[in-house]
mmCIF file of N, CA and C in Angstrom:
data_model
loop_
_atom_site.group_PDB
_atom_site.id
_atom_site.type_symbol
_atom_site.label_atom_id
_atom_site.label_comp_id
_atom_site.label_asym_id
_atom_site.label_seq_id
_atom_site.Cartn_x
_atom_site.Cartn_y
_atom_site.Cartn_z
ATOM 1 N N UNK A 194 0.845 -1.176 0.000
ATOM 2 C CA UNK A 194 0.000 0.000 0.000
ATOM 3 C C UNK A 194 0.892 1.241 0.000
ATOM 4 N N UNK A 195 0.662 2.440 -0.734
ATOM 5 C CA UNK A 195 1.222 3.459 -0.764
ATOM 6 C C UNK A 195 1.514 4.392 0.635
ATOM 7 N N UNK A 196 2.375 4.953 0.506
ATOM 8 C CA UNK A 196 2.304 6.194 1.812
ATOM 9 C C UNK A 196 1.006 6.909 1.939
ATOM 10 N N UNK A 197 1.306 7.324 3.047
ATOM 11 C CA UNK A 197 -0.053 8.987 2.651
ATOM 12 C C UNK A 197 0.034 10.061 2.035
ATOM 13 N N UNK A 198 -0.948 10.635 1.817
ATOM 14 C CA UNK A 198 -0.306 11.567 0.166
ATOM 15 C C UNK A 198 0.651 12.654 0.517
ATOM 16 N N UNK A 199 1.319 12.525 -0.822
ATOM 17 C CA UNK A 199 2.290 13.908 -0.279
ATOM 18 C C UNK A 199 1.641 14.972 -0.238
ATOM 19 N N UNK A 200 2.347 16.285 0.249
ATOM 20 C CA UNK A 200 1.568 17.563 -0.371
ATOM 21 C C UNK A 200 1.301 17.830 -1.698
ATOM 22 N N UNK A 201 0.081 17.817 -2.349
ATOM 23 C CA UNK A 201 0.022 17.991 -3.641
ATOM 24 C C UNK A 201 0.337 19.614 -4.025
ATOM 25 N N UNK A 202 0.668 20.425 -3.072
ATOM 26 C CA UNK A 202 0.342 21.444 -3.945
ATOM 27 C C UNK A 202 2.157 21.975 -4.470
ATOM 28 N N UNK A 203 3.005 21.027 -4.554
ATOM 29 C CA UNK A 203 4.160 21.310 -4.776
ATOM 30 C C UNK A 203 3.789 21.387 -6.644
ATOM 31 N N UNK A 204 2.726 20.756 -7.118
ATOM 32 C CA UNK A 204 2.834 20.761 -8.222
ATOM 33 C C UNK A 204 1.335 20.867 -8.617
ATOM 34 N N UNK A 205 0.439 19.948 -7.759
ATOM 35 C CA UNK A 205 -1.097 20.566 -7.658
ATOM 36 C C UNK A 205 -1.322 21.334 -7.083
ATOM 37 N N UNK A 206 -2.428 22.441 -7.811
ATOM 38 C CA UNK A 206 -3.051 23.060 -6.432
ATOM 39 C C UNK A 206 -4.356 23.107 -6.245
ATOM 40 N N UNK A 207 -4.758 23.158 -5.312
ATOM 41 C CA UNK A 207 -6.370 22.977 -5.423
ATOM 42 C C UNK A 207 -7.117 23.435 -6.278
ATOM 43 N N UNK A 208 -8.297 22.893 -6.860
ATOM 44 C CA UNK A 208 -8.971 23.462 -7.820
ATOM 45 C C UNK A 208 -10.401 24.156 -7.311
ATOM 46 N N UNK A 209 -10.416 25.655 -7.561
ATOM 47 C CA UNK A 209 -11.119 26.657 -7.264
ATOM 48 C C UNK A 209 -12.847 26.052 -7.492
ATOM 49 N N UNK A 210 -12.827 25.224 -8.902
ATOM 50 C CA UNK A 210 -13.891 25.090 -9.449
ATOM 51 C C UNK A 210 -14.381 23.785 -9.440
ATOM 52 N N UNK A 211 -14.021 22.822 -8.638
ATOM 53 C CA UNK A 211 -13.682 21.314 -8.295
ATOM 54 C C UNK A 211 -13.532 20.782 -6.780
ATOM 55 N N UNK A 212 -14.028 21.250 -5.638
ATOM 56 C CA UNK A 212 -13.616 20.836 -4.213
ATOM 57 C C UNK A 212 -13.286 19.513 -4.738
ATOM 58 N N UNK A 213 -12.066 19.022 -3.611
ATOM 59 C CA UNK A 213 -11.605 18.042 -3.104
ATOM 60 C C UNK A 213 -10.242 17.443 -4.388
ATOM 61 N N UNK A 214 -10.346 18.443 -5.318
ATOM 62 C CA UNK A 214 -9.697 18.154 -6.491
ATOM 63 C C UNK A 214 -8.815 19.143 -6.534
ATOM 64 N N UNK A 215 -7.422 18.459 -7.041
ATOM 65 C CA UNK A 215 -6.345 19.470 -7.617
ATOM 66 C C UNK A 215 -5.568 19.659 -8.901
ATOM 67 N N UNK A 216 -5.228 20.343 -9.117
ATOM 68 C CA UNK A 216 -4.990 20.548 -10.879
ATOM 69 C C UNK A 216 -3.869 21.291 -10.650
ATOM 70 N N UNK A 217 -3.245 20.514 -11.943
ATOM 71 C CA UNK A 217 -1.673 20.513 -12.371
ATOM 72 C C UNK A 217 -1.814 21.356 -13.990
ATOM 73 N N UNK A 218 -1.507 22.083 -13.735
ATOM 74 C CA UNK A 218 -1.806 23.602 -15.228
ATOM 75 C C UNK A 218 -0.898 22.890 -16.189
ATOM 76 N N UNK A 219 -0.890 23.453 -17.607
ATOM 77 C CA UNK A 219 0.013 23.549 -18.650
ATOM 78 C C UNK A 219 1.284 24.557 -18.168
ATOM 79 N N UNK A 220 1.188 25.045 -17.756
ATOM 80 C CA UNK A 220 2.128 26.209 -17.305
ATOM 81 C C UNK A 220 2.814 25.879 -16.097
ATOM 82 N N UNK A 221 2.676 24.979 -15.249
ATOM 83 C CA UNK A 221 3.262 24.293 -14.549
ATOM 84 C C UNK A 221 4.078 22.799 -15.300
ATOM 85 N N UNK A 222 4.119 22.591 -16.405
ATOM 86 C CA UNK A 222 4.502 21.704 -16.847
ATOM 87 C C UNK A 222 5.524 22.017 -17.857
ATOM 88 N N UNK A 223 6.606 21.305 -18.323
ATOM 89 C CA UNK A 223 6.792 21.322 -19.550
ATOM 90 C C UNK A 223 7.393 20.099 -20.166
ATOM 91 N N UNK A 224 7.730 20.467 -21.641
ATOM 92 C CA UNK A 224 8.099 19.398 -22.520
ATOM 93 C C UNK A 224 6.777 18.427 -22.567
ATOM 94 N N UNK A 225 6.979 17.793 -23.542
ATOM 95 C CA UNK A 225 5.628 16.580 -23.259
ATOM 96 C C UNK A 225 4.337 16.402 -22.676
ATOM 97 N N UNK A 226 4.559 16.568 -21.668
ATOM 98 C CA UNK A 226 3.421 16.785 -20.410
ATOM 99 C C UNK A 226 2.913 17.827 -20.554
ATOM 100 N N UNK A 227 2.858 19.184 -21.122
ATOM 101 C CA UNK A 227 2.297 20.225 -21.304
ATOM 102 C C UNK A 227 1.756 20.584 -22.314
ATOM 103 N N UNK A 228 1.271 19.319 -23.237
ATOM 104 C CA UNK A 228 0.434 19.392 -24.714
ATOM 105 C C UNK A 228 -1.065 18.740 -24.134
ATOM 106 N N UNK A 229 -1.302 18.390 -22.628
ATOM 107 C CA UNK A 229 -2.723 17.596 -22.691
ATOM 108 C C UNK A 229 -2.993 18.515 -21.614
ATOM 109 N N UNK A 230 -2.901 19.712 -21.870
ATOM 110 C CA UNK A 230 -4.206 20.552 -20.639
ATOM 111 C C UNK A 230 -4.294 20.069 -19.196
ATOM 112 N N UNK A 231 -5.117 20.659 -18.652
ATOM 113 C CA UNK A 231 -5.272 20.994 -17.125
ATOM 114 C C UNK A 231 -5.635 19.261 -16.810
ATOM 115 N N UNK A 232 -4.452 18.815 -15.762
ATOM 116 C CA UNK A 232 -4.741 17.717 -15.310
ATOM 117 C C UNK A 232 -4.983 17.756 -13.864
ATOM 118 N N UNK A 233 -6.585 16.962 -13.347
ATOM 119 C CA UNK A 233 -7.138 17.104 -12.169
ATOM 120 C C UNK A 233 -6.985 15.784 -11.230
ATOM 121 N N UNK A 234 -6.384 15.860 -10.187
ATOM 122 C CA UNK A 234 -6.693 14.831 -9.024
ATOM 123 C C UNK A 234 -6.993 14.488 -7.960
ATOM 124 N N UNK A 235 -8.193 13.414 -7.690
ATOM 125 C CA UNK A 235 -8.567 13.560 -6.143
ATOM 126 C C UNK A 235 -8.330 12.369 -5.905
ATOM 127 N N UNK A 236 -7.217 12.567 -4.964
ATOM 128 C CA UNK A 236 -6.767 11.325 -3.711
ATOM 129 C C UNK A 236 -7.939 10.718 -3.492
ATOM 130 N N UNK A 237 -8.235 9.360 -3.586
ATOM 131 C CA UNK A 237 -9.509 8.609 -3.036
ATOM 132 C C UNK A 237 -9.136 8.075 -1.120
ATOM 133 N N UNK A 238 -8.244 7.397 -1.040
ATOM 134 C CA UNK A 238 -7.326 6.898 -0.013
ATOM 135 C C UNK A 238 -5.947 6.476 -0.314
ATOM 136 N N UNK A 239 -5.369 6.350 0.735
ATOM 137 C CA UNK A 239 -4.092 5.564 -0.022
ATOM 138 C C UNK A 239 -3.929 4.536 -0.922
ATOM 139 N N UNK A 240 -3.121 5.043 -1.696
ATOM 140 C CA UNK A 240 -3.048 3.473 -2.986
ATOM 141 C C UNK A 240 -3.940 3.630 -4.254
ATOM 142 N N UNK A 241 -4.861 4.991 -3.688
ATOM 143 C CA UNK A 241 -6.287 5.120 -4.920
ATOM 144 C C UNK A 241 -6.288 6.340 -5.410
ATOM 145 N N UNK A 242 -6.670 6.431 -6.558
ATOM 146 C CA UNK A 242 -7.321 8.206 -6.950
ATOM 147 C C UNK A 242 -7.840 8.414 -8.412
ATOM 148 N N UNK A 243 -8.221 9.504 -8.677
ATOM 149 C CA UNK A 243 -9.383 10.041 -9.532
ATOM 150 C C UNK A 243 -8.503 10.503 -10.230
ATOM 151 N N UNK A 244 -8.253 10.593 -11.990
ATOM 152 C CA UNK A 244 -7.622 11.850 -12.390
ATOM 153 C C UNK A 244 -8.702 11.859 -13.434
ATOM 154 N N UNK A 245 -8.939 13.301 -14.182
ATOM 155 C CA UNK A 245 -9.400 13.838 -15.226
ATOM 156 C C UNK A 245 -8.311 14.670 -15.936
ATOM 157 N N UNK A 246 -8.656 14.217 -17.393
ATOM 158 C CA UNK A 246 -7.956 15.080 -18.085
ATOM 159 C C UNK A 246 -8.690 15.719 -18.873
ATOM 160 N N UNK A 247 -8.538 16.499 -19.429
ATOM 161 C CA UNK A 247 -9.291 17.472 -21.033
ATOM 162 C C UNK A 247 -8.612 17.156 -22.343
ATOM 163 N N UNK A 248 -8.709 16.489 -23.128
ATOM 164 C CA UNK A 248 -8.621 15.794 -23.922
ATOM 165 C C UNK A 248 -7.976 17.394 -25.650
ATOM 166 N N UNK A 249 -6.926 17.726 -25.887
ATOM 167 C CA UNK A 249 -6.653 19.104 -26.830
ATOM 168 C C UNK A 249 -7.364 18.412 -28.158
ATOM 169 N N UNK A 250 -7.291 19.727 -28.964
ATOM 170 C CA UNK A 250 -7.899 19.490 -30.310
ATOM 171 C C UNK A 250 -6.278 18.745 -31.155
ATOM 172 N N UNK A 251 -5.469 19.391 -30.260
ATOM 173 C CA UNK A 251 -4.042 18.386 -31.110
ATOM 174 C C UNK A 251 -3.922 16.776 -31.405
ATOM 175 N N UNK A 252 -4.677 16.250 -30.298
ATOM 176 C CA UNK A 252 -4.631 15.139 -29.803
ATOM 177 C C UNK A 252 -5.464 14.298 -30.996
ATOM 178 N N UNK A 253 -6.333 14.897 -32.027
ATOM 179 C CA UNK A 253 -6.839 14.294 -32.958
ATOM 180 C C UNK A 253 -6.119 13.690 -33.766
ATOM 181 N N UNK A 254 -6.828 11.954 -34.763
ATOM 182 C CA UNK A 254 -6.268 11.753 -35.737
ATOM 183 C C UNK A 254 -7.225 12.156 -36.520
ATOM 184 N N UNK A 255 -7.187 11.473 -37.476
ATOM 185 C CA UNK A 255 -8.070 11.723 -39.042
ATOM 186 C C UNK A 255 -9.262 11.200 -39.218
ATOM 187 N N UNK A 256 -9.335 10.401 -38.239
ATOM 188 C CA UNK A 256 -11.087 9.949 -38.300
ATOM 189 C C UNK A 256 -11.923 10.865 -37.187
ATOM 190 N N UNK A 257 -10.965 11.997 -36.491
ATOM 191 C CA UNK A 257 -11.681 12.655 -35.560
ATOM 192 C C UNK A 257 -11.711 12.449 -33.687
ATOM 193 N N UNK A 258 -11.174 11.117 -34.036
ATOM 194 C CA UNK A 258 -11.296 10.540 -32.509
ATOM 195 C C UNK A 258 -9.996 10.616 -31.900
ATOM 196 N N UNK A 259 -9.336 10.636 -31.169
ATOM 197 C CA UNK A 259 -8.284 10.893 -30.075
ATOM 198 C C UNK A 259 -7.393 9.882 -30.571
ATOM 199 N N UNK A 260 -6.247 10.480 -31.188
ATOM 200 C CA UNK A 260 -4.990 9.263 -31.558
ATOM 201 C C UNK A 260 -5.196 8.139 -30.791
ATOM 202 N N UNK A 261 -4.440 6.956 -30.810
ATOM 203 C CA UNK A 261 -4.395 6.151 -30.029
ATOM 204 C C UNK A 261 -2.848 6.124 -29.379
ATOM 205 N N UNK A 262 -2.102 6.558 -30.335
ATOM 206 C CA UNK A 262 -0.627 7.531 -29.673
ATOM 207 C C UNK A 262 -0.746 8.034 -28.971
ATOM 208 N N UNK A 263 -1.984 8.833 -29.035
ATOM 209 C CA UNK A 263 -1.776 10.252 -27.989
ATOM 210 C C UNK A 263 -2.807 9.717 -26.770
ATOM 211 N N UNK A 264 -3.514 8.990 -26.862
ATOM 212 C CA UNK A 264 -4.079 8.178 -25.867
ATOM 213 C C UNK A 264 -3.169 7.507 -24.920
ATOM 214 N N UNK A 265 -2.320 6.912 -25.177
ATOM 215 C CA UNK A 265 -1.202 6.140 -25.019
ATOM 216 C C UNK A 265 -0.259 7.330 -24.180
ATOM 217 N N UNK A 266 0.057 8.626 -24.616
ATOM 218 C CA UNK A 266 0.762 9.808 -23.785
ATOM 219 C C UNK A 266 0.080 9.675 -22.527
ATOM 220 N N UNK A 267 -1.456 10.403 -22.812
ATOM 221 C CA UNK A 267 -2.292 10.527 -22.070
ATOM 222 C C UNK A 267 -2.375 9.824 -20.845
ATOM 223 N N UNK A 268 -2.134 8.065 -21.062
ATOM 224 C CA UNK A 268 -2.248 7.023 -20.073
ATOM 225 C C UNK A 268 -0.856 7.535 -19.000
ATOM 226 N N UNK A 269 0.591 7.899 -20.035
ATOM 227 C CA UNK A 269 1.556 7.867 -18.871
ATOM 228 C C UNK A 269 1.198 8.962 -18.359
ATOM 229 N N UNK A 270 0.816 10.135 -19.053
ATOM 230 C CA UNK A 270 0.617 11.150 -17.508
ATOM 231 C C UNK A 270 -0.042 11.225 -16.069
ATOM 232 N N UNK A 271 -1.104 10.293 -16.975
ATOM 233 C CA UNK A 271 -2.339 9.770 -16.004
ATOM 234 C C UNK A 271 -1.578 8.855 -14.910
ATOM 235 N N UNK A 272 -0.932 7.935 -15.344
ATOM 236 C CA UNK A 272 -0.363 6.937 -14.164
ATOM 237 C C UNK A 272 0.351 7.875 -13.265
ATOM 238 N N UNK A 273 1.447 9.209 -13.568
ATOM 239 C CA UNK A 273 2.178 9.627 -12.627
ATOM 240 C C UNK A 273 0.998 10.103 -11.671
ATOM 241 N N UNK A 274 0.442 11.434 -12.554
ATOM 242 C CA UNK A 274 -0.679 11.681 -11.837
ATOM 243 C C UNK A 274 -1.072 10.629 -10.593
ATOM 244 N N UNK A 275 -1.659 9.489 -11.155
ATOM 245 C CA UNK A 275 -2.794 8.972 -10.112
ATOM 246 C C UNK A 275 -1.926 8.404 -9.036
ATOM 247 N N UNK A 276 -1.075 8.165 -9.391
ATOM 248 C CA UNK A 276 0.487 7.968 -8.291
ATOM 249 C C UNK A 276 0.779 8.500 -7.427
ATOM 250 N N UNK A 277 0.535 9.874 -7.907
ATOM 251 C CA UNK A 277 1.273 11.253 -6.647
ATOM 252 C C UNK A 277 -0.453 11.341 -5.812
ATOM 253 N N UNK A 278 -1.446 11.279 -6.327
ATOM 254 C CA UNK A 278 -2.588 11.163 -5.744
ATOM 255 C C UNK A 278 -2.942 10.300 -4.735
ATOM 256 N N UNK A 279 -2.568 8.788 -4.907
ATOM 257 C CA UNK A 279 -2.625 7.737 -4.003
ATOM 258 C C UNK A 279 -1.878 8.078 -2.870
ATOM 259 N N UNK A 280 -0.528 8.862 -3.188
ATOM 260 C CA UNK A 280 0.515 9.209 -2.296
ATOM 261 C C UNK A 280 1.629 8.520 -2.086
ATOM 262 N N UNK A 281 2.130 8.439 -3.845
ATOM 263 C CA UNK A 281 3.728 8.155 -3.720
ATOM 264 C C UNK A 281 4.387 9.187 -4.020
ATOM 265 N N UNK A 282 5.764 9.030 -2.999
ATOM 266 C CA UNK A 282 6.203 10.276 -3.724
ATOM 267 C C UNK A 282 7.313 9.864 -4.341
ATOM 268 N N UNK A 283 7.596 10.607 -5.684
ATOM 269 C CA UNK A 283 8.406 10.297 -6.421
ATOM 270 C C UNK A 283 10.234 11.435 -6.093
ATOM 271 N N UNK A 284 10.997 10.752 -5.593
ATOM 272 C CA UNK A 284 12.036 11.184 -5.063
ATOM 273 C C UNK A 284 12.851 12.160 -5.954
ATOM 274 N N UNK A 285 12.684 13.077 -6.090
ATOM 275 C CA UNK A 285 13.447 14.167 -6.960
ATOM 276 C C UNK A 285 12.289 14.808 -7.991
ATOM 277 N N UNK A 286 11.321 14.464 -7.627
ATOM 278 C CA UNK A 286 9.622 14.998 -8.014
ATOM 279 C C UNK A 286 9.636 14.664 -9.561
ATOM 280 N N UNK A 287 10.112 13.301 -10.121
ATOM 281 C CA UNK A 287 9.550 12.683 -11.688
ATOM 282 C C UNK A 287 10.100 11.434 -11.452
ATOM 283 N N UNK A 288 9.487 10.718 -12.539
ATOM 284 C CA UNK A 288 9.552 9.503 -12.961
ATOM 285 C C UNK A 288 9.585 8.885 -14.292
ATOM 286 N N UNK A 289 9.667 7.901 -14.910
ATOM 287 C CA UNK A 289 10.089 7.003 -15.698
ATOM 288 C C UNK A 289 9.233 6.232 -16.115
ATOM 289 N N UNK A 290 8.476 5.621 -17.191
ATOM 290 C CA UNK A 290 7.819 4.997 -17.448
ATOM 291 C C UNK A 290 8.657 3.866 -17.617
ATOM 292 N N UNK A 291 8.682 2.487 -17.052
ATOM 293 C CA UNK A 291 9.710 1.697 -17.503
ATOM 294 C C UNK A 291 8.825 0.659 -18.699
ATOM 295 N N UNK A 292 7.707 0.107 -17.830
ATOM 296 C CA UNK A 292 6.654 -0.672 -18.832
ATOM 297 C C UNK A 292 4.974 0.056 -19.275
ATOM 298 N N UNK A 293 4.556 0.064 -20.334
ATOM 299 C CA UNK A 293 3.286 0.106 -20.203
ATOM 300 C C UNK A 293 2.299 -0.725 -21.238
ATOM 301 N N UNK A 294 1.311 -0.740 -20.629
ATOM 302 C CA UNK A 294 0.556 -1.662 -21.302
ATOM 303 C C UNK A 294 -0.729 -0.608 -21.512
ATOM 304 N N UNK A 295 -1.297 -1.266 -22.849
ATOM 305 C CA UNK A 295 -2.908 -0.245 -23.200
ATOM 306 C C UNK A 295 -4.064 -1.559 -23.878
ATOM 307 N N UNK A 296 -4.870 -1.417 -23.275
ATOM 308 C CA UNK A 296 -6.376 -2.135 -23.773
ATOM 309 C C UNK A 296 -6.958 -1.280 -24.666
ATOM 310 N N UNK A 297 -7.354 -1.201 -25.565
ATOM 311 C CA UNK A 297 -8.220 0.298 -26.351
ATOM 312 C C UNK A 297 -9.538 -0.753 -26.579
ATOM 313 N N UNK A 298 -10.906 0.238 -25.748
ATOM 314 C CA UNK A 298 -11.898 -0.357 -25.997
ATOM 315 C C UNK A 298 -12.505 0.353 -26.262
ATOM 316 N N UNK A 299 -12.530 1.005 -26.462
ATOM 317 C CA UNK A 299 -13.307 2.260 -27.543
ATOM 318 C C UNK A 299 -13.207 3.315 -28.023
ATOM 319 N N UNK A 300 -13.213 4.461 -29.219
ATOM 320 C CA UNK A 300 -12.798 5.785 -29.316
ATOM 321 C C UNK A 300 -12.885 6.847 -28.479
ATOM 322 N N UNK A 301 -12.049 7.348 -27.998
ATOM 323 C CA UNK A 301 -12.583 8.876 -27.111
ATOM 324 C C UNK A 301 -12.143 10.136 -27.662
ATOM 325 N N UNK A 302 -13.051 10.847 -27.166
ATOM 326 C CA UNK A 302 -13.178 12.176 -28.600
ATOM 327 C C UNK A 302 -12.679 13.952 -27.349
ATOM 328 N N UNK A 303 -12.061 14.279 -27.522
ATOM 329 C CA UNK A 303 -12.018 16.072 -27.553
ATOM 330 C C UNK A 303 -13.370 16.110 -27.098
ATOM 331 N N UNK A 304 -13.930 16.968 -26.492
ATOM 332 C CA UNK A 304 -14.779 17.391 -25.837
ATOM 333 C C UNK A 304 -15.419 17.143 -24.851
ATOM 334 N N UNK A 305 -15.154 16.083 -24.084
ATOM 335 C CA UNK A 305 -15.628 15.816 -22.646
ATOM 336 C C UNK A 305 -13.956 15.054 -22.113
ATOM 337 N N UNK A 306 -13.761 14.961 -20.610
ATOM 338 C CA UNK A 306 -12.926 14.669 -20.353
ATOM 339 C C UNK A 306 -12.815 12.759 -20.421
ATOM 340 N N UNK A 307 -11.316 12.630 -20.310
ATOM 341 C CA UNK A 307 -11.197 11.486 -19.806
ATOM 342 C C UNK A 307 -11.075 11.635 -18.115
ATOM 343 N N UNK A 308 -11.798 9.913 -17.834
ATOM 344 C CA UNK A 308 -11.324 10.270 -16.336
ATOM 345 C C UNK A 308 -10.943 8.661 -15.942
ATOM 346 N N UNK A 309 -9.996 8.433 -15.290
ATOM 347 C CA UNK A 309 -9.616 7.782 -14.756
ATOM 348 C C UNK A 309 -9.553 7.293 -13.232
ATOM 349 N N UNK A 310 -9.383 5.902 -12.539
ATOM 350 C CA UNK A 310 -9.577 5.412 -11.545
ATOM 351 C C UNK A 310 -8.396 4.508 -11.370
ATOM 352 N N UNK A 311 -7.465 4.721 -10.642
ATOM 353 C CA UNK A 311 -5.794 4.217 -10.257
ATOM 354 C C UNK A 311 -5.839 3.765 -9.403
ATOM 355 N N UNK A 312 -4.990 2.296 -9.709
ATOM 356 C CA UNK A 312 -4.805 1.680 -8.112
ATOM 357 C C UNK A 312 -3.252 2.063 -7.956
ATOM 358 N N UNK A 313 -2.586 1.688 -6.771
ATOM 359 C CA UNK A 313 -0.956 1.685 -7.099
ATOM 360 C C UNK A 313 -1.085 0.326 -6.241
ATOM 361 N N UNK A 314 -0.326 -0.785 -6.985
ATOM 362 C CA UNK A 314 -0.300 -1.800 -6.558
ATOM 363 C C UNK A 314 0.820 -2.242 -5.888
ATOM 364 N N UNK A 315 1.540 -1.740 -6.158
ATOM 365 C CA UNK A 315 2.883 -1.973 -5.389
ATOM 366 C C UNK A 315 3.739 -0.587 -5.182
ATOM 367 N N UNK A 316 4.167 -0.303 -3.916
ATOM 368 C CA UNK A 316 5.264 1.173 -4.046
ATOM 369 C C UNK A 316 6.273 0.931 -3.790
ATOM 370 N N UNK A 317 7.836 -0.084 -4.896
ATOM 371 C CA UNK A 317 8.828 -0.476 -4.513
ATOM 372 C C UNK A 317 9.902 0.842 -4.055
ATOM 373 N N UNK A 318 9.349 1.930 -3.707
ATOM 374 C CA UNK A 318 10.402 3.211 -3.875
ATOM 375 C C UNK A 318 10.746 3.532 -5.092
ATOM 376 N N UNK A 319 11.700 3.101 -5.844
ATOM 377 C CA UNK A 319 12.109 3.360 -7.372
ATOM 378 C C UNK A 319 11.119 2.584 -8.207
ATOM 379 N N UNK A 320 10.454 1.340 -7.646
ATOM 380 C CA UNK A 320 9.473 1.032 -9.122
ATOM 381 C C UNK A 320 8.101 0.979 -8.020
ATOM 382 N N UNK A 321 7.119 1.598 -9.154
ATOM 383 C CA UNK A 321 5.781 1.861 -8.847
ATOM 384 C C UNK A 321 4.911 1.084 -9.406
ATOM 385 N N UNK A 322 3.933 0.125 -9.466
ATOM 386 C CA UNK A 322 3.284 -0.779 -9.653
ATOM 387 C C UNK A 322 1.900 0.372 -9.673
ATOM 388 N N UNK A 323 1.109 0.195 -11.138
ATOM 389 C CA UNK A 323 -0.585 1.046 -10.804
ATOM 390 C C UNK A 323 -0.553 0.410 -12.507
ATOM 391 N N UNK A 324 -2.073 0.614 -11.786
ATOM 392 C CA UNK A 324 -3.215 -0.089 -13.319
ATOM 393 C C UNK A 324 -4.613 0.982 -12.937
ATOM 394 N N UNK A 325 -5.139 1.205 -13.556
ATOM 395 C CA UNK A 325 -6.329 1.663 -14.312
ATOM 396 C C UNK A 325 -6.799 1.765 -14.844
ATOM 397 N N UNK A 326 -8.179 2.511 -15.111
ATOM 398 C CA UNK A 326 -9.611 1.891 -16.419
ATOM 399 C C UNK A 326 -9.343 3.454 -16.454
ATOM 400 N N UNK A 327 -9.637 3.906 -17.737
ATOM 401 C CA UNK A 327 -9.928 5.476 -18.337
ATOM 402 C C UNK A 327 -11.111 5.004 -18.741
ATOM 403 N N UNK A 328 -12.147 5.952 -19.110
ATOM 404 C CA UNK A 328 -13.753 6.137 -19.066
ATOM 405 C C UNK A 328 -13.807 7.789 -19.871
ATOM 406 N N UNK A 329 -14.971 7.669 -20.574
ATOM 407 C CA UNK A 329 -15.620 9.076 -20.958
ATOM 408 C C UNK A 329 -16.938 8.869 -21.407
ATOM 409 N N UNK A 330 -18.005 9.723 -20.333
ATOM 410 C CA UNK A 330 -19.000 9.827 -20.883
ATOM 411 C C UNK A 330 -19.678 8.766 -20.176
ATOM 412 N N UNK A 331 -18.921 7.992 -18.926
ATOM 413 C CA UNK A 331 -19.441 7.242 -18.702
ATOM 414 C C UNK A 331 -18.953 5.238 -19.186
ATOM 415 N N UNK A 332 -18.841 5.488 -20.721
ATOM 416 C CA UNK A 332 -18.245 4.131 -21.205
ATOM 417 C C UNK A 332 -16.613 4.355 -20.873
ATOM 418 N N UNK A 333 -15.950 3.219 -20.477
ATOM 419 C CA UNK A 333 -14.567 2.306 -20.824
ATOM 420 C C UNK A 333 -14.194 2.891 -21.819
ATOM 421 N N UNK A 334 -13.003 3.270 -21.529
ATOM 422 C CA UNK A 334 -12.310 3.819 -23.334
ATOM 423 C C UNK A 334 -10.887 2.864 -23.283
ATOM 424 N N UNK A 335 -10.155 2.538 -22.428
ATOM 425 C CA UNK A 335 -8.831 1.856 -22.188
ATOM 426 C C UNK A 335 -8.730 0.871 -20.361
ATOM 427 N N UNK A 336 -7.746 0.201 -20.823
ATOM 428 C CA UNK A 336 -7.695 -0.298 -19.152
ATOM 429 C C UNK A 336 -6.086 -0.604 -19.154
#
C-alpha cells in the first residue's frame, strides 16, 4: 500500500472550481506533459485516486477521434498523476515509465474529459506498480 499523500500542492493546487480536487496547469509543466491541458486529481485513499484530463484538439487523428498515440501519452501522464494522488512520492519529483501496457476499448473524442480510476499496486520506492480503467462519458475507453 502506498504512503499517505504527499503535499500535492508542490505541483497541484487545489482546484477553485472542483472541491476536493487538484490541478496541475500547462504552465506548470513542460516538454511533453504540457500538450494535454489541465490535469485534475482527487486522492480517493491511499493506494487510490481520480484523475481527469481534457482531452486538446491536437490530440486528434483523421477519423476525428483521439490518436491512439496520444491516448497512449495521455495514459503515462495519467499513471504519474494517479500515483502522486494515491501518495507516492516520487524522489526528486519525476519519474520514468519503464513498462506500459494499453487495452483500447473504444474511441474517445475532444470534448468531454477522460477520467480515470488508479490503483498503485505496489510502491517499490524506485518502481511503482498502478493499473487503471480510463472512461468518458461514462463508457470504458482503455484499461
Amino acid at each position: 500500500m502506498a504512503r499517505e499523500p504527499r503535499q500535492l500542492s508542490d505541483i497541484y493546487y487545489p482546484d477553485p472550481d472542483e472541491p476536493g480536487w487538484y490541478r496541475w496547469t500547462p504552465e506548470g509543466r513542460n516538454g511533453f506533459a504540457g500538450i494535454f491541458g489541465d490535469i485534475r486529481v482527487m486522492p480517493l485513499e491511499p493506494g487510490r485516486a481520480r484523475v481527469k484530463i481534457d482531452p486538446q484538439p491536437n490530440l486528434n487523428s483523421a477519423t476525428g477521434a483521439i490518436h491512439g498515440g496520444a491516448l497512449a501519452g495521455d495514459v503515462d501522464i495519467v499513471i504519474f498523476s494517479g500515483a502522486v494522488g494515491g501518495g507516492v512520492n516520487f524522489t526528486g519529483g519525476g519519474a520514468s515509465t519503464v513498462d506500459l501496457s494499453i487495452q483500447y476499448l473504444s474511441q474517445s473524442f475532444v470534448g468531454q474529459p477522460l477520467e480515470a480510476e488508479l490503483q498503485v499496486l505496489r510502491d517499490g520506492g524506485r518502481l511503482v506498480f498502478v493499473r487503471g480503467t480510463i472512461e468518458q462519458g461514462g463508457a470504458q475507453v482503455a484499461s
